[in-house]
Tab-separated table of C-alpha atoms in Angstrom:
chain	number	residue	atom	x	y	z
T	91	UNK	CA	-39.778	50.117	-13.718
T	92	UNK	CA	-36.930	47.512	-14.111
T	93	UNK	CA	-34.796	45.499	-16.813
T	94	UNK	CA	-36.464	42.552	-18.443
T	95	UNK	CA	-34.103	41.713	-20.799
T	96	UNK	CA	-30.027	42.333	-20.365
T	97	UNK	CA	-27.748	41.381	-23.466
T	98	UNK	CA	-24.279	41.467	-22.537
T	99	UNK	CA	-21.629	41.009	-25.548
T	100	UNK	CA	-18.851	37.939	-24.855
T	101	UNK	CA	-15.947	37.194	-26.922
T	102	UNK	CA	-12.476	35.079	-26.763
T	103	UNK	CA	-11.241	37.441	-24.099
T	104	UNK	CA	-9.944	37.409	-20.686
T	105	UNK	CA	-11.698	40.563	-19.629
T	106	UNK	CA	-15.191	39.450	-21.086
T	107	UNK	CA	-15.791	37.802	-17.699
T	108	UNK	CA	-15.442	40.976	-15.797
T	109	UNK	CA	-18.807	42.098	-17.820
T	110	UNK	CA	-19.992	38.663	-17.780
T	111	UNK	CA	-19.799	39.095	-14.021
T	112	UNK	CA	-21.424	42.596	-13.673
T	113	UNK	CA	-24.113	41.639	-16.606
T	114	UNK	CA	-25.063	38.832	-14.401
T	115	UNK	CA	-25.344	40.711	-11.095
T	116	UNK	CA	-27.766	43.094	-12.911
T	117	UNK	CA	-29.736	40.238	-14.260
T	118	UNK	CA	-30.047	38.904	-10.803
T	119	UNK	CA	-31.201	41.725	-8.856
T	120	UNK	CA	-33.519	43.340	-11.922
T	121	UNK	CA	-35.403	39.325	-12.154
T	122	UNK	CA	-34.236	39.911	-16.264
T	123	UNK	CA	-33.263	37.338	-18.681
T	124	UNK	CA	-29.944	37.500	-20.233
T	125	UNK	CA	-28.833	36.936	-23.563
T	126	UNK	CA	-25.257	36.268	-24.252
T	127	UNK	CA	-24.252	37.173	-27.917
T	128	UNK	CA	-21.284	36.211	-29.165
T	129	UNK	CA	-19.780	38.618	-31.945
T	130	UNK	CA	-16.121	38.620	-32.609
T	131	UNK	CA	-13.866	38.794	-35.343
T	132	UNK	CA	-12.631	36.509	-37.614
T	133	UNK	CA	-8.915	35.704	-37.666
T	134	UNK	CA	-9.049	33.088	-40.426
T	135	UNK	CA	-8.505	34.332	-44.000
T	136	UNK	CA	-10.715	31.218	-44.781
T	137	UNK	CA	-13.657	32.430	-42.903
T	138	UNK	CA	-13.771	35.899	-43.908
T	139	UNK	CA	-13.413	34.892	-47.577
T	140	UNK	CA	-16.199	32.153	-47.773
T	141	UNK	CA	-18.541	34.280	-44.702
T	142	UNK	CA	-18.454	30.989	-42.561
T	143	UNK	CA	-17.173	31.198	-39.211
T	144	UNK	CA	-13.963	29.018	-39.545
T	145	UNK	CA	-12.572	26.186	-36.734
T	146	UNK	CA	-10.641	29.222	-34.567
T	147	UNK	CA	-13.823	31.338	-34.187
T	148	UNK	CA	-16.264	28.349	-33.947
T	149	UNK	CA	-14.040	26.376	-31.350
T	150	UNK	CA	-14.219	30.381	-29.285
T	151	UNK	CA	-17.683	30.423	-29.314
T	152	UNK	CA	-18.518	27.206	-28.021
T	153	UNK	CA	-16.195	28.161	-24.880
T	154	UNK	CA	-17.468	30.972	-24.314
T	155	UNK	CA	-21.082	29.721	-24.549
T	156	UNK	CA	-20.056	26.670	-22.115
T	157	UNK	CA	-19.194	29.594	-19.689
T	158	UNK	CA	-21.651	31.562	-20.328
T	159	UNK	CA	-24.366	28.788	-19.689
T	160	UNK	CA	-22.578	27.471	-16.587
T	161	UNK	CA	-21.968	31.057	-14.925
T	162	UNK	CA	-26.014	31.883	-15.494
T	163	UNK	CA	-27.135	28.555	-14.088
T	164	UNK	CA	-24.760	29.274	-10.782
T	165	UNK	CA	-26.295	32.730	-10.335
T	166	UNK	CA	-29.920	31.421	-11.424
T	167	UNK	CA	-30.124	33.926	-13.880
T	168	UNK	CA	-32.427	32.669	-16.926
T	169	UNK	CA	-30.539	32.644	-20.017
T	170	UNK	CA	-30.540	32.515	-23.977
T	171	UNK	CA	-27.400	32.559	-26.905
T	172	UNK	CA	-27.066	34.299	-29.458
T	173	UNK	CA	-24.130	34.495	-31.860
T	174	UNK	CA	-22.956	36.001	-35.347
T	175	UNK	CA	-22.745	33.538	-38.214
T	176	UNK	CA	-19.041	34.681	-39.255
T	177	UNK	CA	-17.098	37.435	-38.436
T	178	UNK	CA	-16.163	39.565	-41.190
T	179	UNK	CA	-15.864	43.461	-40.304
T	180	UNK	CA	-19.028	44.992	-41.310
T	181	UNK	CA	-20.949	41.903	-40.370
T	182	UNK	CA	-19.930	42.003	-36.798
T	183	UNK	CA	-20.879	45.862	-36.405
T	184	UNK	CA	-24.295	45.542	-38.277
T	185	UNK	CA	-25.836	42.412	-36.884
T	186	UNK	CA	-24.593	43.374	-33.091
T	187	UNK	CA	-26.423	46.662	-33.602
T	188	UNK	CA	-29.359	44.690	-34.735
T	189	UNK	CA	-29.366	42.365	-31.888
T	190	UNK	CA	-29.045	45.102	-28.980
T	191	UNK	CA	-32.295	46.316	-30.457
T	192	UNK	CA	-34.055	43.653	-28.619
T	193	UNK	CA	-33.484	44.023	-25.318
T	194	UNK	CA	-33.727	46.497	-22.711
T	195	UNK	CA	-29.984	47.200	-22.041
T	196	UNK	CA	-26.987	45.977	-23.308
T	197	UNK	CA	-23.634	45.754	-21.954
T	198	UNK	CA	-20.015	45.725	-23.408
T	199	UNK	CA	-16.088	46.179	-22.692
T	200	UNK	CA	-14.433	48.908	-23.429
T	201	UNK	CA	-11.438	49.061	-26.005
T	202	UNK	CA	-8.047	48.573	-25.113
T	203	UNK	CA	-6.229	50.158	-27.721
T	204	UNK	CA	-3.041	48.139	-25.658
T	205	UNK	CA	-5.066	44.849	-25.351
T	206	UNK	CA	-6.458	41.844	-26.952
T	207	UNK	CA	-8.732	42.779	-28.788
T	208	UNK	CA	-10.938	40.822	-31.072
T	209	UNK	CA	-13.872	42.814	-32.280
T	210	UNK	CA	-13.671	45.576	-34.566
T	211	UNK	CA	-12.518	48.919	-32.635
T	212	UNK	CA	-15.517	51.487	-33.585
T	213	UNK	CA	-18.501	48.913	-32.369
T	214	UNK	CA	-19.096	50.427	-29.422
T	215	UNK	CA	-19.778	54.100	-31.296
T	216	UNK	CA	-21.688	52.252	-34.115
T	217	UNK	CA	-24.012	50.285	-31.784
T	218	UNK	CA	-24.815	53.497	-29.595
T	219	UNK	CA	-25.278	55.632	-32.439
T	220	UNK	CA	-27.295	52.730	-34.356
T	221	UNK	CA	-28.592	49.911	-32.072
T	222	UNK	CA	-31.637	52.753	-30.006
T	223	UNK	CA	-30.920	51.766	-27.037
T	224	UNK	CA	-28.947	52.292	-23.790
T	225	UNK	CA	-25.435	50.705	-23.707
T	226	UNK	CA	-23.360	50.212	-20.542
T	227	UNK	CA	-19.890	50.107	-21.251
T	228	UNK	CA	-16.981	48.154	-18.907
T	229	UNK	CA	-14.065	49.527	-18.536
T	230	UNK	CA	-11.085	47.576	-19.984
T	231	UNK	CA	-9.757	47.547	-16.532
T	232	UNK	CA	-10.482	47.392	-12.983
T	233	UNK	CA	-12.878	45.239	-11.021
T	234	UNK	CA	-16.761	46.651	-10.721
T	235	UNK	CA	-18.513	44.548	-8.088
T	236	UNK	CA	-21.216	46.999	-7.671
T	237	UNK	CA	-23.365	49.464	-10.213
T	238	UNK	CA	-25.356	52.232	-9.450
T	239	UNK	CA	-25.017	52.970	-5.879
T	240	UNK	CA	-23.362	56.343	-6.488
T	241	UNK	CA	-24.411	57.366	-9.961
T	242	UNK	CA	-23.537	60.964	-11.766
T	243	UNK	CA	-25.671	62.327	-14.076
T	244	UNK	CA	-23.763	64.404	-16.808
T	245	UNK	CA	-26.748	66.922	-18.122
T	246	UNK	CA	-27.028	69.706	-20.463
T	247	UNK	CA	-30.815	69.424	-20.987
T	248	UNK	CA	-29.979	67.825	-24.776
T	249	UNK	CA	-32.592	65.090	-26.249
T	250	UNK	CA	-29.780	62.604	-25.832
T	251	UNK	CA	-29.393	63.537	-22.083
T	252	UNK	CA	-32.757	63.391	-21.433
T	253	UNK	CA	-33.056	59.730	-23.011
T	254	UNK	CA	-30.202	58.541	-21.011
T	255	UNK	CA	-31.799	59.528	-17.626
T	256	UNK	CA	-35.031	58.228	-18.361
T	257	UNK	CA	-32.942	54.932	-20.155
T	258	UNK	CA	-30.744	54.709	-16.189
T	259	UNK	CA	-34.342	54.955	-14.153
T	260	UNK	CA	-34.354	51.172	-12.869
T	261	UNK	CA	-30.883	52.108	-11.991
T	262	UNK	CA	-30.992	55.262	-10.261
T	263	UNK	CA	-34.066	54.720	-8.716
T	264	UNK	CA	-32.202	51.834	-6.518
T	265	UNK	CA	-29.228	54.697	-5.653
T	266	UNK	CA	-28.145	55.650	-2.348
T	267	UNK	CA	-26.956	59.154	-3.356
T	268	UNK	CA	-27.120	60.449	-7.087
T	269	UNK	CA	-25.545	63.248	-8.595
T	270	UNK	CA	-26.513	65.335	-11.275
T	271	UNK	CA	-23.776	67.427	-13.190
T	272	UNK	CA	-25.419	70.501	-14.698
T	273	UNK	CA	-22.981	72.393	-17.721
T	274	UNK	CA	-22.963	76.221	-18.481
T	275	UNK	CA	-20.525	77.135	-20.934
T	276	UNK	CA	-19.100	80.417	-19.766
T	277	UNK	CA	-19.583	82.151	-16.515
T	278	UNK	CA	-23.013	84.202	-15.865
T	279	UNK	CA	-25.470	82.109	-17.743
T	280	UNK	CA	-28.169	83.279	-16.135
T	281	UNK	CA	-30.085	80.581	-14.009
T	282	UNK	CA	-32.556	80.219	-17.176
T	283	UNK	CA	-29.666	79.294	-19.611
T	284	UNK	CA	-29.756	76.435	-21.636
T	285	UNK	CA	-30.389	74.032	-18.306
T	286	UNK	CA	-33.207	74.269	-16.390
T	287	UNK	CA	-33.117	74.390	-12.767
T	288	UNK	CA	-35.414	72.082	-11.272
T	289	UNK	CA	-37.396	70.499	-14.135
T	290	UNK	CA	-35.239	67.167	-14.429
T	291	UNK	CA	-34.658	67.481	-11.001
T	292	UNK	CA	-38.519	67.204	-10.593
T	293	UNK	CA	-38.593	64.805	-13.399
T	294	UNK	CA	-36.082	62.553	-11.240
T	295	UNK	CA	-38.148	62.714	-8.084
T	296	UNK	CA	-41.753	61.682	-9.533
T	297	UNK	CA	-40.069	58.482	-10.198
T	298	UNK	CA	-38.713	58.049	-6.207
T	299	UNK	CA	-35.279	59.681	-7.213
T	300	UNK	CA	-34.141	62.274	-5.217
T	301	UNK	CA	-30.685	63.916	-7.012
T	302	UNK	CA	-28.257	66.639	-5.637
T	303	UNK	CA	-27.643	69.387	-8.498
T	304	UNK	CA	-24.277	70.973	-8.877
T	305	UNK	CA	-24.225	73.355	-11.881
T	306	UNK	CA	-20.166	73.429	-13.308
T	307	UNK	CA	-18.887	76.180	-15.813
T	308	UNK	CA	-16.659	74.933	-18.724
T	309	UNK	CA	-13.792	77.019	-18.706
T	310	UNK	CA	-9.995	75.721	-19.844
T	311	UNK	CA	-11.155	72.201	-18.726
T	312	UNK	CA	-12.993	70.193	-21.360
T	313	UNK	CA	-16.234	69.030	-20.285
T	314	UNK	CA	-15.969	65.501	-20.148
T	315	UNK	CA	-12.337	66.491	-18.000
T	316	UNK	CA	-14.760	67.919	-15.655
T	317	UNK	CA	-17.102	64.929	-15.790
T	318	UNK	CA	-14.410	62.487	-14.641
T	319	UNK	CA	-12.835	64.283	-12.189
T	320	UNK	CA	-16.084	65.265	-10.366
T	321	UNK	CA	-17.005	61.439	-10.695
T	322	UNK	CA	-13.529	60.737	-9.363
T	323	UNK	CA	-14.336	63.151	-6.116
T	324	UNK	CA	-17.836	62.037	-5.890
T	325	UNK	CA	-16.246	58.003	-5.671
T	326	UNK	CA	-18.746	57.326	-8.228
T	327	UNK	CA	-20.140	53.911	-9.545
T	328	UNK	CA	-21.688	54.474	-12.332
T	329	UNK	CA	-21.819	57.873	-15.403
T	330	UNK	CA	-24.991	58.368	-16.878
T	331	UNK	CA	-24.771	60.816	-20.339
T	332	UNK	CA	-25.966	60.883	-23.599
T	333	UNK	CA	-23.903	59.989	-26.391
T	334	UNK	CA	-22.303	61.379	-29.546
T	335	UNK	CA	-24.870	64.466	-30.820
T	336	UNK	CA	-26.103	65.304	-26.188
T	337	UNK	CA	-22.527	67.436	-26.236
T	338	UNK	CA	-21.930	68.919	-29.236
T	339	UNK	CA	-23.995	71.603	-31.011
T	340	UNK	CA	-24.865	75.015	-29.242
T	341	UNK	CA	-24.065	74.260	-26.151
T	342	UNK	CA	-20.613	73.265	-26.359
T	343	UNK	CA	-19.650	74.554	-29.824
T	344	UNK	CA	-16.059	74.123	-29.651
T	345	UNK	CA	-15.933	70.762	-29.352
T	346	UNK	CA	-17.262	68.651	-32.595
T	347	UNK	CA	-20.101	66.244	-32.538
T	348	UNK	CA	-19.260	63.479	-30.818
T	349	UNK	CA	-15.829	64.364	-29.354
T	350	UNK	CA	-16.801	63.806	-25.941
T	351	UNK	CA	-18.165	61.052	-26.270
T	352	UNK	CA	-15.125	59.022	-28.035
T	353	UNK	CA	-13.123	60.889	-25.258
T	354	UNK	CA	-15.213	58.954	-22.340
T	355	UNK	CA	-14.736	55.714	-24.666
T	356	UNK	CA	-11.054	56.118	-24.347
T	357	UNK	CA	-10.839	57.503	-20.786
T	358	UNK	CA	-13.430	56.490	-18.689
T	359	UNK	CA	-12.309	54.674	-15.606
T	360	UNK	CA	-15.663	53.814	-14.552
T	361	UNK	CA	-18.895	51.960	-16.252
T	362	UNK	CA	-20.606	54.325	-18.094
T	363	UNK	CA	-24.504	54.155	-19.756
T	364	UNK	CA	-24.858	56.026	-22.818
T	365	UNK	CA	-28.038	56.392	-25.035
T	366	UNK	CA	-28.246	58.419	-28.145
């Protein structure tokens, strides 16, 4: 089981080639093709008016593709473009979702809510919520030379969870040590609670991935607190969780559907995959 076909989003942006970098080294070592799609806003009154990309945002994608061709070439990484016809708002969100629906995985930058930013700031929760399939999301800063080495697993035995550890397999399956984080919400479960025990552990291992299980109580710290900071201890690489609906519902019911989620979005400090 492996990646045949990466997307990885690109914009005007310094920190696009940080994910241009990482989106590469996947393509490389998976043999997949990658697509670069360009999708960024439009800055021109002009262009938004008349739904024409205008000079600024043309001019941006043609350096960006000229990088984007030149950096796959260097790495021997087949390649193919894509970009949006204009950049209005709703345009950007809707057709990105529709492209990511076409590949295997695809891979963006977080938002920096202090940054330069020049795509709309809800696409990454509309294109996991809408696109149906994984997206791996770069942090807005730091420098990732590796994925997937040390992985956690953030479980709770939802249908979201369970699509984003079968949606990580080519990844995990090429981990040295993997971690699975296991969530009861309250002390004295029960060791038949709402996670199972071994089934996803078993699950993992009939593909060739063997996982250590730590089971964590929520108590005053919210769960995706816990999540980080056992990452953080664990000198993770990589956080593998379902998104939006995998942590609300029954088992967490005091936090709304899709709070955790937007919480990783803001504070995650490593690359995360998240399938809905």
């Amino acid at each position: 089981m492996s990646y045949t076909n990466l997307l990885v989003h690109l914009d005007d942006t310094e920190r696009c080639e940080e994910r241009l970098t990482l989106a590469l080294s996947l393509a490389q070592s998976h043999g997949a093709t990658l697509t670069g799609l360009f999708a960024q806003s439009e800055t021109s009154g002009a262009g938004i008016v008349t739904r024409r990309a205008g000079p600024a945002l043309l001019q941006a994608a043609e350096r960006a593709k000229d990088s984007f061709e030149a950096k796959a070439r260097e790495a021997g990484v087949k390649c193919r473009w894509w970009q949006l016809g204009h950049g209005e708002y709703g345009h950007v969100i809707s057709e990105t979702t529709i492209c990511c629906r076409y590949v295997d995985l695809a891979i963006f930058g977080q938002h920096d809510p202090n940054g330069d930013n020049r795509v709309p700031p809800d696409l990454i929760e509309e294109v996991v919520l809408n696109a149906g399939r994984p997206i791996l999301v770069v942090p807005h800063a730091g420098r990732f030379p590796r994925l997937g080495d040390r992985p956690v697993i953030a479980w709770n035995g939802s249908r979201e969870a369970a699509r984003a550890v079968n949606d990580a397999l080519p990844l995990l399956k090429r981990a040295s040590s993997v971690l699975l984080l296991a969530f009861h919400t309250h002390p004295g479960g029960g060791e038949g609670g709402n996670v199972p025990q071994v089934d996803i552990l078993e699950h993992l291992a009939s593909h060739g991935v063997t996982a250590e299980q730590e089971r964590l109580t929520i108590s005053t710290m919210t769960p995706m607190d816990a999540v980080l900071s056992r990452a953080s201890d664990h000198g993770a690489d990589l956080l593998v969780m379902g998104g939006f609906g995998g942590y609300g519902g029954s088992l967490f019911p005091l936090f709304g559907r899709g709070s955790n989620t937007r919480q990783i979005l803001r504070q995650m400090t490593l690359p995360v995959l998240l399938s809905h």
